[in-house]
Structures are given as C-alpha cells and as structure tokens.
Coordinates of C-alpha atoms in Angstrom, one line a residue:
Chain A
M9 CA -79.2 97.4 -41.8
N10 CA -81.3 94.5 -43.0
D11 CA -79.0 93.9 -45.9
K12 CA -77.7 90.6 -47.5
R13 CA -74.8 88.9 -45.8
I14 CA -72.3 90.0 -48.4
R15 CA -72.3 93.7 -49.0
I16 CA -70.2 95.1 -51.9
I17 CA -69.5 98.8 -51.7
I18 CA -68.6 100.3 -55.1
G19 CA -68.6 103.7 -56.7
H20 CA -66.6 106.4 -58.3
Y21 CA -63.3 107.0 -56.7
G22 CA -63.4 109.6 -54.0
S23 CA -67.1 109.0 -53.6
G24 CA -66.7 108.0 -49.9
K25 CA -66.8 104.2 -50.1
T26 CA -64.1 103.7 -47.4
E27 CA -65.6 106.0 -44.8
F28 CA -69.0 104.4 -45.4
S29 CA -67.6 100.9 -45.2
I30 CA -65.8 101.5 -41.9
N31 CA -68.8 103.2 -40.4
Y32 CA -71.1 100.4 -41.7
A33 CA -68.8 97.6 -40.4
I34 CA -68.7 99.2 -37.0
K35 CA -72.5 99.5 -36.9
L36 CA -72.9 96.0 -38.2
K37 CA -70.7 94.7 -35.3
K38 CA -73.3 95.9 -32.8
Q39 CA -75.8 93.5 -34.3
H40 CA -73.7 90.5 -35.4
E41 CA -71.0 88.4 -33.8
K42 CA -68.7 88.0 -36.8
V43 CA -68.0 90.9 -39.0
A44 CA -65.2 91.2 -41.6
L45 CA -64.2 94.3 -43.6
V46 CA -62.4 93.4 -46.7
D47 CA -60.2 96.1 -48.3
L48 CA -60.1 95.3 -52.0
D49 CA -58.7 98.7 -53.0
V50 CA -56.0 98.3 -55.6
I51 CA -56.4 101.9 -56.9
N52 CA -55.6 104.2 -54.0
P53 CA -52.1 104.4 -52.5
Y54 CA -53.5 106.5 -49.5
F55 CA -56.6 106.5 -47.3
R56 CA -57.3 102.8 -47.6
S57 CA -59.4 101.1 -44.9
R58 CA -56.5 98.8 -44.0
L59 CA -54.9 101.8 -42.3
Q60 CA -57.7 101.4 -39.6
E61 CA -56.8 97.7 -39.0
S62 CA -55.9 98.1 -35.3
M63 CA -58.9 100.3 -34.5
L64 CA -61.2 97.8 -36.2
N65 CA -59.6 94.8 -34.6
E66 CA -60.1 96.4 -31.2
K67 CA -63.7 96.6 -32.0
G68 CA -63.7 92.9 -32.9
I69 CA -64.0 93.4 -36.6
A70 CA -61.7 91.3 -38.8
M71 CA -59.8 93.3 -41.4
I72 CA -58.6 91.5 -44.5
A73 CA -56.4 93.4 -47.0
S74 CA -53.4 92.8 -49.1
N75 CA -51.1 90.0 -47.9
I76 CA -48.2 92.5 -48.6
K77 CA -48.1 94.4 -45.4
G78 CA -47.2 98.1 -45.1
S79 CA -48.8 101.3 -46.2
G80 CA -45.9 101.9 -48.5
S81 CA -47.1 99.2 -51.0
D82 CA -49.0 100.2 -54.1
L83 CA -48.9 96.7 -55.5
P84 CA -52.3 95.6 -56.7
A85 CA -52.3 92.4 -54.6
V86 CA -55.3 91.0 -52.7
S87 CA -55.2 88.4 -50.0
G88 CA -56.3 84.8 -50.3
G89 CA -57.9 85.4 -47.0
V90 CA -60.8 87.1 -48.7
L91 CA -62.4 83.8 -49.4
G92 CA -62.8 82.9 -45.7
P93 CA -65.5 85.4 -44.8
L94 CA -67.1 85.0 -48.3
Q95 CA -67.5 81.2 -47.7
N96 CA -68.3 81.3 -44.0
Q97 CA -72.1 81.7 -43.8
S98 CA -71.9 83.0 -40.2
T99 CA -69.7 86.0 -41.1
Q100 CA -71.2 89.3 -42.2
V101 CA -69.0 90.7 -44.9
V102 CA -68.3 94.2 -46.2
L103 CA -66.2 94.5 -49.4
D104 CA -64.6 97.9 -49.7
V105 CA -63.8 98.0 -53.4
G106 CA -61.5 100.4 -55.3
G107 CA -62.9 103.2 -57.3
D108 CA -64.6 103.0 -60.7
S109 CA -64.7 100.0 -63.0
T110 CA -60.9 99.8 -62.7
G111 CA -61.1 99.1 -59.0
A112 CA -64.1 96.8 -59.4
R113 CA -62.0 94.5 -61.5
T114 CA -61.0 92.6 -58.4
L115 CA -64.6 91.5 -57.9
G116 CA -64.6 89.3 -61.0
R117 CA -62.6 86.7 -59.2
Y118 CA -65.3 86.3 -56.6
E119 CA -68.2 86.0 -59.0
E120 CA -69.3 82.6 -57.7
Y121 CA -70.2 84.2 -54.4
F122 CA -72.4 86.8 -56.0
Q123 CA -75.5 84.7 -56.6
D124 CA -78.8 86.5 -56.9
G125 CA -80.3 87.2 -53.5
A126 CA -77.0 86.3 -51.7
Y127 CA -75.4 89.8 -51.9
D128 CA -76.1 93.5 -52.0
M129 CA -74.0 95.8 -54.1
F130 CA -74.3 99.4 -53.1
C131 CA -73.0 102.2 -55.2
V132 CA -71.9 105.2 -53.2
V133 CA -72.6 108.5 -55.0
N134 CA -71.4 112.0 -54.2
V135 CA -73.0 114.4 -56.6
N136 CA -70.3 116.9 -55.8
R137 CA -67.8 114.7 -57.6
G138 CA -67.3 115.8 -61.2
Q139 CA -67.8 112.5 -62.9
T140 CA -71.1 111.7 -61.1
E141 CA -72.8 115.1 -60.9
T142 CA -75.5 114.1 -63.3
V143 CA -77.9 111.2 -63.7
E144 CA -76.1 110.1 -66.9
G145 CA -72.8 110.3 -65.1
I146 CA -74.0 108.1 -62.3
L147 CA -75.5 105.5 -64.7
R148 CA -72.4 105.4 -66.8
N149 CA -70.4 104.7 -63.6
V150 CA -72.8 102.0 -62.4
Y151 CA -73.0 100.2 -65.8
A152 CA -69.2 100.2 -66.2
I153 CA -68.8 98.7 -62.7
E154 CA -71.5 96.1 -63.2
K155 CA -69.8 95.0 -66.4
T156 CA -66.3 94.5 -64.9
S157 CA -67.6 93.2 -61.5
R158 CA -70.1 90.8 -63.1
A159 CA -72.5 91.7 -60.3
K160 CA -75.6 93.9 -60.2
V161 CA -76.1 97.1 -58.2
T162 CA -79.0 96.5 -55.7
G163 CA -79.1 100.0 -54.1
L164 CA -77.7 103.4 -54.3
I165 CA -76.2 105.4 -51.4
N166 CA -76.5 109.1 -51.5
N167 CA -73.3 110.4 -50.0
T168 CA -73.4 113.9 -51.4
H169 CA -71.1 116.1 -49.3
L170 CA -68.4 118.7 -49.2
L171 CA -66.6 117.2 -46.1
R172 CA -66.9 119.5 -43.1
E173 CA -68.6 122.2 -45.3
T174 CA -71.6 120.0 -46.0
T175 CA -75.0 121.5 -45.5
V176 CA -78.5 119.8 -45.5
E177 CA -79.1 121.5 -48.9
D178 CA -76.1 119.6 -50.3
V179 CA -77.5 116.2 -49.2
L180 CA -81.0 117.1 -50.6
K181 CA -79.5 118.3 -53.9
G182 CA -77.8 114.9 -54.1
Q183 CA -80.9 113.1 -53.1
K184 CA -82.9 114.5 -56.0
I185 CA -80.3 113.4 -58.6
V186 CA -79.5 110.0 -56.9
K187 CA -83.3 109.3 -56.8
Q188 CA -83.6 109.8 -60.6
A189 CA -80.6 107.5 -61.1
A190 CA -82.1 104.9 -58.8
D191 CA -85.5 105.0 -60.6
K192 CA -83.7 104.5 -63.9
L193 CA -81.9 101.5 -62.5
G194 CA -85.0 100.2 -60.7
V195 CA -83.2 100.0 -57.3
P196 CA -83.9 101.9 -54.1
I197 CA -81.8 104.6 -52.4
R198 CA -80.7 102.3 -49.5
Y199 CA -78.8 104.9 -47.3
V200 CA -78.4 108.6 -47.1
V201 CA -75.1 109.3 -45.5
A202 CA -74.1 112.4 -43.7
L203 CA -71.9 113.6 -40.9
E204 CA -73.7 113.2 -37.5
E205 CA -74.5 116.9 -37.1
V206 CA -75.9 117.2 -40.7
A207 CA -77.8 113.9 -40.4
A208 CA -79.6 115.2 -37.4
S209 CA -81.1 118.0 -39.4
L210 CA -82.3 115.9 -42.4
P211 CA -86.0 115.5 -43.0
S212 CA -87.2 112.1 -42.0
N213 CA -89.4 111.5 -45.0
I214 CA -86.7 111.0 -47.5
E215 CA -86.1 107.7 -49.2
G216 CA -83.4 105.5 -47.7
E217 CA -82.2 105.0 -44.1
I218 CA -80.4 108.1 -42.7
F219 CA -76.9 106.9 -41.9
P220 CA -74.9 109.3 -39.7
I221 CA -71.2 108.8 -39.9
K222 CA -67.9 109.8 -38.2
L223 CA -64.8 110.6 -40.3
Y224 CA -62.3 107.8 -39.4
M225 CA -59.9 108.4 -42.3
R226 CA -59.6 112.1 -41.9
E227 CA -57.3 113.6 -39.3
K228 CA -58.4 116.7 -37.5
W229 CA -55.8 118.8 -39.4
M230 CA -57.1 117.7 -42.8
Chain B
M17 CA -69.1 127.9 -60.3
A18 CA -70.2 125.7 -57.4
K19 CA -67.6 124.0 -55.2
M20 CA -66.6 120.5 -56.2
L21 CA -65.1 117.9 -54.1
M22 CA -61.8 117.0 -55.7
K23 CA -58.7 115.0 -55.0
G24 CA -55.5 117.1 -55.0
N25 CA -54.1 115.6 -58.2
E26 CA -57.4 116.1 -60.1
A27 CA -57.7 119.6 -58.8
I28 CA -54.2 120.5 -60.0
G29 CA -55.0 119.1 -63.5
A30 CA -58.3 121.0 -63.6
A31 CA -56.6 124.2 -62.6
A32 CA -54.0 123.8 -65.3
I33 CA -56.7 123.3 -68.0
Q34 CA -58.5 126.4 -66.6
A35 CA -55.3 128.3 -67.0
G36 CA -55.0 127.3 -70.6
C37 CA -52.7 124.4 -70.4
K38 CA -53.0 122.5 -73.7
F39 CA -50.3 119.9 -73.4
F40 CA -49.3 117.4 -70.8
F41 CA -46.4 115.0 -71.0
G42 CA -45.6 112.6 -68.2
Y43 CA -44.7 109.2 -66.9
P44 CA -46.5 107.4 -64.1
I45 CA -45.4 107.3 -60.5
T46 CA -47.3 107.1 -57.2
P47 CA -48.6 109.4 -55.6
Q48 CA -49.3 111.7 -58.5
N49 CA -50.9 109.3 -61.0
E50 CA -54.4 110.8 -60.8
L51 CA -52.9 114.0 -62.4
P52 CA -51.8 112.4 -65.7
E53 CA -54.9 110.2 -65.5
Y54 CA -57.1 113.3 -65.3
M55 CA -55.1 115.0 -68.1
S56 CA -55.3 111.9 -70.3
R57 CA -59.1 112.0 -70.0
E58 CA -59.7 115.8 -70.2
L59 CA -57.0 117.2 -72.6
P60 CA -58.2 115.4 -75.7
K61 CA -61.6 117.0 -75.2
I62 CA -60.0 120.4 -75.7
E63 CA -59.4 121.7 -79.2
G64 CA -55.7 121.3 -80.0
G65 CA -55.1 119.7 -76.6
A66 CA -52.9 116.6 -76.3
F67 CA -51.7 114.2 -73.6
V68 CA -48.7 112.1 -74.2
Q69 CA -47.5 109.3 -71.8
A70 CA -43.8 109.6 -72.5
E71 CA -41.4 106.6 -72.4
S72 CA -39.7 108.2 -69.4
E73 CA -39.5 111.3 -67.2
V74 CA -36.5 112.4 -69.3
A75 CA -38.5 112.2 -72.4
A76 CA -41.4 114.0 -70.8
I77 CA -39.4 117.0 -69.7
N78 CA -37.8 117.3 -73.1
M79 CA -41.3 117.3 -74.7
I80 CA -42.0 120.2 -72.4
Y81 CA -38.9 121.9 -73.7
G82 CA -40.3 121.5 -77.3
A83 CA -43.8 122.5 -76.5
A84 CA -42.8 125.5 -74.4
G85 CA -40.4 126.5 -77.1
A86 CA -43.2 126.6 -79.5
G87 CA -45.1 129.0 -77.2
A88 CA -47.7 126.5 -75.8
R89 CA -48.8 126.4 -72.2
C90 CA -47.7 122.9 -71.0
M91 CA -47.2 120.9 -67.9
T92 CA -45.5 117.8 -66.7
S93 CA -45.7 116.2 -63.3
S94 CA -43.9 113.5 -61.3
S95 CA -42.9 112.5 -57.8
S96 CA -39.5 112.7 -56.1
P97 CA -37.3 110.1 -57.9
G98 CA -39.1 111.0 -61.2
M99 CA -38.3 114.6 -60.5
A100 CA -34.7 113.7 -60.0
L101 CA -34.7 112.4 -63.6
K102 CA -36.2 115.6 -64.9
Q103 CA -33.5 117.9 -63.5
E104 CA -31.3 118.0 -66.6
G105 CA -34.3 119.1 -68.7
I106 CA -35.3 121.7 -66.1
S107 CA -31.8 123.2 -66.2
Y108 CA -32.1 123.4 -70.1
I109 CA -35.6 124.9 -69.8
A110 CA -34.3 127.6 -67.4
G111 CA -31.2 128.1 -69.6
A112 CA -33.3 128.5 -72.7
E113 CA -35.8 130.7 -70.8
L114 CA -38.9 128.7 -71.4
P115 CA -42.1 129.0 -69.4
A116 CA -43.4 125.7 -68.1
V117 CA -45.2 124.4 -65.0
I118 CA -43.8 121.3 -63.4
V119 CA -45.6 119.6 -60.5
N120 CA -43.8 117.5 -57.9
I121 CA -46.1 115.4 -55.6
S122 CA -43.3 114.3 -53.4
R123 CA -42.8 111.0 -51.6
G124 CA -40.3 109.5 -49.3
G125 CA -36.7 109.1 -50.3
P126 CA -33.8 108.8 -51.0
G127 CA -33.7 106.5 -54.0
L128 CA -37.0 104.9 -54.8
G129 CA -38.0 105.6 -51.3
G130 CA -41.7 105.0 -50.5
I131 CA -45.1 106.2 -51.7
Q132 CA -46.1 108.0 -48.5
P133 CA -45.9 111.9 -48.2
S134 CA -42.6 113.6 -47.7
Q135 CA -40.9 117.0 -48.0
A136 CA -37.4 115.8 -48.5
D137 CA -37.3 117.4 -52.0
Y138 CA -36.8 120.9 -50.6
F139 CA -33.1 120.9 -51.6
Q140 CA -33.9 119.4 -55.0
S141 CA -36.6 122.0 -55.6
T142 CA -34.9 125.2 -54.2
R143 CA -31.3 124.5 -55.0
G144 CA -31.9 122.9 -58.3
G145 CA -30.9 119.4 -59.1
G146 CA -29.6 120.4 -62.5
N147 CA -26.4 122.1 -63.4
G148 CA -25.6 125.8 -63.8
D149 CA -26.6 129.1 -62.3
Y150 CA -30.4 128.8 -62.5
R151 CA -33.4 129.4 -60.3
H152 CA -37.0 128.7 -60.5
L153 CA -40.0 129.7 -58.4
V154 CA -41.3 127.0 -56.1
Y155 CA -44.9 127.2 -54.9
A156 CA -45.9 125.1 -51.9
P157 CA -49.6 124.9 -51.5
A158 CA -51.1 123.8 -48.1
S159 CA -54.7 123.3 -49.2
L160 CA -56.3 122.1 -52.4
Q161 CA -57.9 125.5 -53.0
E162 CA -54.4 127.1 -52.7
A163 CA -53.0 124.4 -55.0
V164 CA -55.7 125.4 -57.6
D165 CA -55.0 129.1 -57.2
L166 CA -51.2 128.7 -57.4
V167 CA -51.2 126.4 -60.4
M168 CA -53.2 129.0 -62.3
E169 CA -50.9 131.7 -61.1
A170 CA -47.9 129.5 -62.0
F171 CA -48.7 129.6 -65.7
D172 CA -48.9 133.4 -65.7
V173 CA -45.7 133.7 -63.7
A174 CA -43.9 131.3 -65.9
D175 CA -45.0 133.3 -69.0
Y176 CA -44.2 136.6 -67.4
Y177 CA -40.6 135.7 -66.5
R178 CA -40.0 133.1 -69.2
N179 CA -39.0 130.7 -66.5
P180 CA -40.0 127.2 -65.3
V181 CA -42.1 127.2 -62.1
I182 CA -42.4 124.2 -59.8
V183 CA -45.5 123.5 -57.8
L184 CA -44.4 121.3 -54.9
G185 CA -47.0 119.4 -52.9
D186 CA -46.2 116.5 -50.7
G187 CA -48.2 113.2 -51.4
M188 CA -50.9 114.3 -49.0
I189 CA -51.7 117.4 -51.1
G190 CA -52.0 115.1 -54.1
Q191 CA -54.1 112.4 -52.5
M192 CA -56.4 114.2 -50.0
M193 CA -59.8 115.5 -51.0
E194 CA -61.2 119.0 -50.4
P195 CA -63.9 121.2 -51.8
V196 CA -62.4 123.6 -54.4
E197 CA -63.7 126.3 -56.8
F198 CA -62.1 127.8 -59.8
K199 CA -61.8 131.6 -59.8
K200 CA -60.5 133.6 -62.7
S201 CA -57.0 134.8 -62.0
N202 CA -56.6 138.5 -61.6
G203 CA -54.5 138.3 -64.8
R204 CA -51.0 139.8 -65.2
E205 CA -50.2 141.7 -68.3
L206 CA -48.2 139.1 -70.2
P207 CA -45.7 139.9 -72.9
A208 CA -46.3 138.4 -76.3
K209 CA -44.4 135.2 -77.0
D210 CA -42.5 136.8 -79.9
W211 CA -39.5 134.5 -79.1
A212 CA -41.4 131.3 -79.7
T213 CA -40.6 129.0 -82.7
T214 CA -43.9 129.3 -84.4
G215 CA -42.7 129.3 -88.0
T216 CA -41.3 132.4 -89.7
K217 CA -43.7 132.4 -92.6
E218 CA -40.7 134.0 -94.2
E219 CA -41.7 137.3 -92.5
R220 CA -39.1 137.3 -89.8
T221 CA -35.7 135.9 -88.9
P222 CA -35.9 132.5 -87.3
N223 CA -36.3 132.3 -83.5
I224 CA -33.8 129.9 -81.8
I225 CA -34.4 128.0 -78.6
N226 CA -31.1 127.0 -77.2
S227 CA -29.1 126.5 -74.0
L228 CA -25.7 126.0 -75.6
A229 CA -23.2 128.9 -75.9
L230 CA -19.9 128.7 -77.8
D231 CA -18.6 132.0 -76.5
P232 CA -17.9 132.2 -72.7
A233 CA -18.3 136.0 -72.7
K234 CA -21.7 135.6 -74.2
L235 CA -22.6 132.9 -71.7
E236 CA -21.5 135.1 -68.8
E237 CA -23.7 137.9 -70.3
H238 CA -26.6 135.4 -70.4
N239 CA -26.0 134.3 -66.8
R240 CA -26.0 138.0 -65.7
K241 CA -29.2 138.5 -67.5
L242 CA -30.7 135.5 -65.8
T243 CA -29.5 136.7 -62.5
R244 CA -31.2 140.1 -62.9
K245 CA -34.4 138.2 -63.7
Y246 CA -34.0 136.0 -60.6
K247 CA -33.5 139.2 -58.5
E248 CA -36.7 140.6 -59.9
I249 CA -38.5 137.4 -58.9
E250 CA -37.0 137.6 -55.4
K251 CA -38.3 141.2 -55.2
N252 CA -41.8 140.6 -56.6
E253 CA -42.9 137.1 -56.0
V254 CA -42.2 136.1 -52.4
R255 CA -45.3 134.9 -50.6
H256 CA -46.0 133.7 -47.1
E257 CA -48.7 133.6 -44.5
D258 CA -48.3 134.7 -40.9
Y259 CA -50.4 132.9 -38.3
K260 CA -50.5 134.4 -34.8
T261 CA -46.9 135.5 -35.1
E262 CA -47.3 139.1 -33.7
D263 CA -46.9 138.1 -30.0
A264 CA -45.5 134.6 -30.4
D265 CA -42.6 133.5 -28.3
V266 CA -41.9 130.5 -30.6
V267 CA -42.5 130.9 -34.3
I268 CA -42.9 127.6 -36.2
V269 CA -41.9 127.7 -39.8
A270 CA -43.7 125.1 -41.8
Y271 CA -45.1 124.6 -45.3
G272 CA -47.5 122.4 -47.2
T273 CA -49.2 119.6 -45.2
T274 CA -46.9 120.2 -42.3
A275 CA -48.2 123.8 -42.0
R276 CA -51.8 122.4 -41.6
I277 CA -50.6 120.2 -38.7
A278 CA -48.5 123.0 -37.2
R279 CA -51.5 125.3 -37.3
N280 CA -53.4 122.8 -35.1
A281 CA -50.4 122.7 -32.7
V282 CA -50.4 126.5 -32.5
D283 CA -54.1 126.6 -31.6
A284 CA -53.7 123.8 -29.0
L285 CA -50.6 125.6 -27.5
R286 CA -52.5 128.9 -27.4
E287 CA -55.3 127.2 -25.5
E288 CA -52.7 126.2 -22.9
G289 CA -51.6 129.8 -22.7
I290 CA -48.4 129.2 -24.7
K291 CA -47.7 131.9 -27.2
A292 CA -46.9 130.0 -30.4
G293 CA -47.2 131.2 -34.0
M294 CA -46.4 130.1 -37.5
M295 CA -44.8 131.6 -40.5
R296 CA -45.8 129.5 -43.5
P297 CA -43.7 130.0 -46.7
I298 CA -45.9 129.8 -49.8
T299 CA -42.9 130.3 -52.0
L300 CA -40.0 128.2 -51.0
W301 CA -37.8 130.0 -53.6
P302 CA -37.7 132.8 -53.2
F303 CA -37.8 132.1 -49.5
P304 CA -39.7 134.6 -47.3
E305 CA -36.5 136.0 -45.6
A306 CA -38.1 139.3 -44.6
A307 CA -40.9 137.4 -42.8
I308 CA -38.3 135.6 -40.7
Q309 CA -36.3 138.7 -40.1
K310 CA -39.5 140.5 -38.9
V311 CA -40.2 137.9 -36.2
T312 CA -36.6 137.9 -34.9
H313 CA -37.5 141.2 -33.3
T314 CA -40.4 139.8 -31.3
A315 CA -40.0 136.0 -30.9
K316 CA -37.6 134.1 -28.7
A317 CA -37.0 131.0 -30.9
L318 CA -37.7 129.6 -34.3
L319 CA -38.7 126.0 -35.0
S320 CA -38.6 124.5 -38.4
V321 CA -41.0 121.6 -38.8
E322 CA -40.7 119.5 -41.9
M323 CA -41.4 116.0 -43.2
S324 CA -37.7 115.6 -43.8
E325 CA -34.5 115.2 -41.7
G326 CA -34.0 119.0 -41.9
Q327 CA -33.7 120.9 -45.2
M328 CA -35.7 124.1 -45.0
V329 CA -34.1 124.7 -41.6
E330 CA -31.0 125.9 -43.5
D331 CA -33.0 128.7 -45.1
V332 CA -34.5 129.6 -41.8
R333 CA -31.0 129.8 -40.3
L334 CA -29.8 132.0 -43.2
A335 CA -32.7 134.4 -42.9
N336 CA -32.4 134.5 -39.1
E337 CA -28.8 135.7 -39.4
G338 CA -27.9 134.2 -36.1
K339 CA -30.3 136.3 -34.1
L340 CA -32.5 133.6 -32.5
P341 CA -31.9 129.9 -31.6
V342 CA -33.2 127.8 -34.5
H343 CA -34.7 124.4 -33.7
F344 CA -35.8 121.6 -35.9
Y345 CA -38.4 118.9 -35.7
G346 CA -39.0 116.5 -38.5
R347 CA -40.5 113.1 -39.5
S348 CA -39.4 111.4 -42.7
G349 CA -39.8 108.4 -44.9
G350 CA -43.5 109.0 -45.2
M351 CA -44.2 109.5 -41.5
I352 CA -46.4 112.5 -40.7
P353 CA -45.8 114.6 -37.5
S354 CA -48.8 114.9 -35.2
P355 CA -50.0 118.2 -33.7
D356 CA -49.0 116.8 -30.3
E357 CA -45.5 116.0 -31.3
I358 CA -45.0 119.6 -32.6
A359 CA -46.6 121.0 -29.4
D360 CA -44.3 118.9 -27.2
K361 CA -41.3 120.2 -29.1
V362 CA -42.4 123.8 -28.6
K363 CA -42.9 123.1 -24.9
E364 CA -39.4 121.6 -24.7
I365 CA -38.0 124.7 -26.4
I366 CA -39.6 127.1 -23.9
G367 CA -38.6 124.9 -21.0
G368 CA -42.0 123.8 -20.0
V369 CA -41.3 120.1 -20.8
K370 CA -38.1 118.3 -20.8

C-alpha cells in the first residue's frame, strides 16, 4: 500500500470503486494515524460510501461526503470539507469518485492538488461489466475520465468479479485483459481485488498486489 | 452468452432490447435513471430503434400509445410519482387494447416522497390509478435474473393479450447489481398485429386505435370483452414461488426485495426450530389466491411483509377468506426491513416472544 498520499479511485460505474475504497481506507488506517475517505459520488443515489459513515468513524476514519445530509438526497453537491484532507499533508486521502467521466467531473475542481508525483489515480476495472469487457472499452473509459478529471491514471485495479459467484478463473480472465490495457497505458496493475476466499486461491506470481476484500455495501440478503 | 454483472436498471433495458423493444419514451426520475440512460445509448444502435426523452411522463406514456398503436414493441419507465402521472395514459392504452411494457422502479411516497426503495405503489399498480374497468398484469421480480426473464416475458404477454404489462421493482431492484444472463424466451405463439395502424396501402379498411365510445351499449360490450380477457389472464398467468411452506406454521407473504429478506428470515427461524415459510407472489395482479388458499389448510397464521404501511395485506386477507389470522409487518418511506425484524415478528405471532 505504498501509494501516494492522495489516492483517486475512478472507473466505470458499477466497477466496484466504493467497495474497494472502503476496504482500502480500512487497511490504510492500520498503517497511518489520519485517514479520510471522501465520497465524491454525484452519480449514484444508492450504495454510496457515505452510508458507511458510522462504521468508518468507529474505526477512526474520517468520512467526508455531501454537506446535504440524508441518504434521500440525490443532489449533486459535494462538501467544502473535501479541501481539508487534500491540504493537510499528514492526512492520507482516498477519493471515492462517481462512475465514468460524468462522475469524474467533480475532480476538475481539485486539479491544483493533483500535481505529478503527489497523487495516484487508480482505475477500477471489472471485465464482467459490459462497457469495459474489452481492452478498447477500458481505454475509452480511462481516456474519457482523464479528460474530465484533468488527472492521469497511474495504475489499474483488476476487480473482475461476479459478486459471490466469482471464481479464480474470472479474476484471471480479467487479469489478462486488464494487463493488456495497462501495457497500452504504460501503467502497472496496482491491485488485484477479490473476495477473501477467492483471493486465497489466486496464484502469487500475478502482477499487482493481491487485495482481499469484504463486502461492506452488500447486505447478506442481497 | 456468459454472465455479465449488471445494475438492475441496465439489465431491464438490455432484456427489453433482447425482446425486440425498438422504442423507449421516458422522463428522468431517480431511482430508475440508468434505464433510460441505457436505452438512450443502446437503442440508436439498432436499426429503426429510437429513444426519446419526452417533455413529461404524460407525454411519454402517450408516445407509447402511438408507437404501440402502430404495432411496435415499446417501453416506458418511471418511478412512483412519475407513474402516477402516467395513469391516464395507461387507462387509455388498456381501453384501446394496446400492448406495452411499463416499468416502475418505485420509491418512497406519498407525493414526491424520497428516492429510497419502497413498495407503496401496490395499490397504484394492482388497482389501477387510472379510470374505468381495466386491469393489467403486474410482474414483481425479486432478483435481476428474474427481472430480465420477466421483462422478456412481459413483451410476449402484452402482445398475446393486447394489454399493457407493468414490471414493478422497488428501487433496490433497479439499483443493485447481480450477475445475469439472457436466455431465449420459450416463445408464445403470438397473433399477428392485424389491428395496428400500419397504413392501409389502400388494400384494407383503416384500423382505428381508440378508447372513446359514443354508444353506451357498445362500451358495455367492450367492457365485457375486456373482462373476459382479464379472466383469461387470471386463469393462465398467475405466478408465485413457495418456499418451505409445506409444513410451515407461519407463512410469510412477501414480494420483490422484501422476499429476499424474508427468505433469510425463514432460514434463520428454521435454524431455531421455528417452522416458517414464504409464499412469494411473482404476479401481483393476478394475485396468487390459490397459493394462499392452499396454505390455509396447513399453516396457523399468515404474515404479509411489505415496504409499505400495508397494501398487499388486503389481497392476502381476501384470498385467505377469513380462515387464518392475517398479520402485517412493514417499513416505509425508504426504510428496509431487516431479517431480524421479520423473524421477531414471526416469533411474536407464535407466542415465542412478546
């Protein structure tokens, strides 16, 4: 988890940015004193990381989302409080961004903090999502997001899954396609994300750090 | 075709296109926006396909009236308050006997309500918010795979009966993600659309799509004909799922997302040795009355669980015909019941917990 202080998590919507962001922030907290998770999602009305605010706060992670409280709001408003962790050099920041280039539009406002070498921008990819099942699809998504966010992707995250039906083969199928996309972009595969039980069976020689996750956003009955 | 991970709203759109839907007319409202968004991206790729963002829900449903009248497979979607606006058009479509698929991804009400999931449109969907003696099928999927399958089926059923069909999913069905695959429907034998306004080419008398009658005797005759059709639908199209009902003391009745939660509650109760089961209506109209009547011979109580203040419970009572005590547990306004809450209610009913 030797990433830059500011981590921007982007990708196609439904690619798994929020689950990754939450798991990542929790892991980050084990290594750092001050961790902030910023929910910049202005696309989704449901399943936003702000729903986990109390759980994250209990773990000592600051949660910054819209200044309009309540899960019943779909107003595309972000909080002025986002600037705090971006400016405070002692805070580790995870920006959980809304899907696609539409969601990445919120990032434009923070461009001044996205100096070369000061941030990482990871694109989460699930090859089982229709729009990013091919190398071309992934590249199209990355380029569109880079354009609106005015930041550069520094790594890809292979998050190929079918929720609880995921097999090792799914992850490896994704790894092949994500690797080709990463090569074209000239960036590494930074993480390979999988449910704990699947992650345990992954070969250890694949590119990227194997990143086992728990599903925080998905109730048992889902 | 391999399984894809889709969001409910996308999956519904993809299923419609697979089923031959060429036209979509709609107006945005949360939590169903991904459906028109999907259609706006995908329909123009299809030859002859078109997406129109109408100026209102009322305009959209009347565009459906036009497209369906011309014999095209078409769809509109909305969420609760938007569906309320469509009711006049739905009544006209039913009156003119036009096939159309209408999707409601419902949210909290009344009024503008909220954007979180709700099942408080049961009355609106099954009783009809529009005027007159009309009925339409209401499918209530509980998983995205089922949503896909039912949407595809809905187009066939609509064509078969020349009637609008509603697919009702609460917001959670629209917003959650699940792996889905698209299977070819078993294909009903569908009648030719020889009634559609496709141009006479001066070879036949004009077809007229209409819901206005100047002669009351003729209108009554039309109503009787519609009623015979609705009886046929009641006879042929009822669908439900029984889950561990055979020996259940308490049978939970739940549909859509709530049924997923109730299933977990049933399993948890069974682990504690409490005999619970669930009857899940897949069609809300026609309501699975026979499935209720069947369990009245074996169960001791019925419990309707809904994300509303109690709507389907009325159909449960009607089907029960006074035989068993009928209980209700509901959350509303966008709140979702937990498996524990449902299990506690069952325990309260059987006297295990007060």
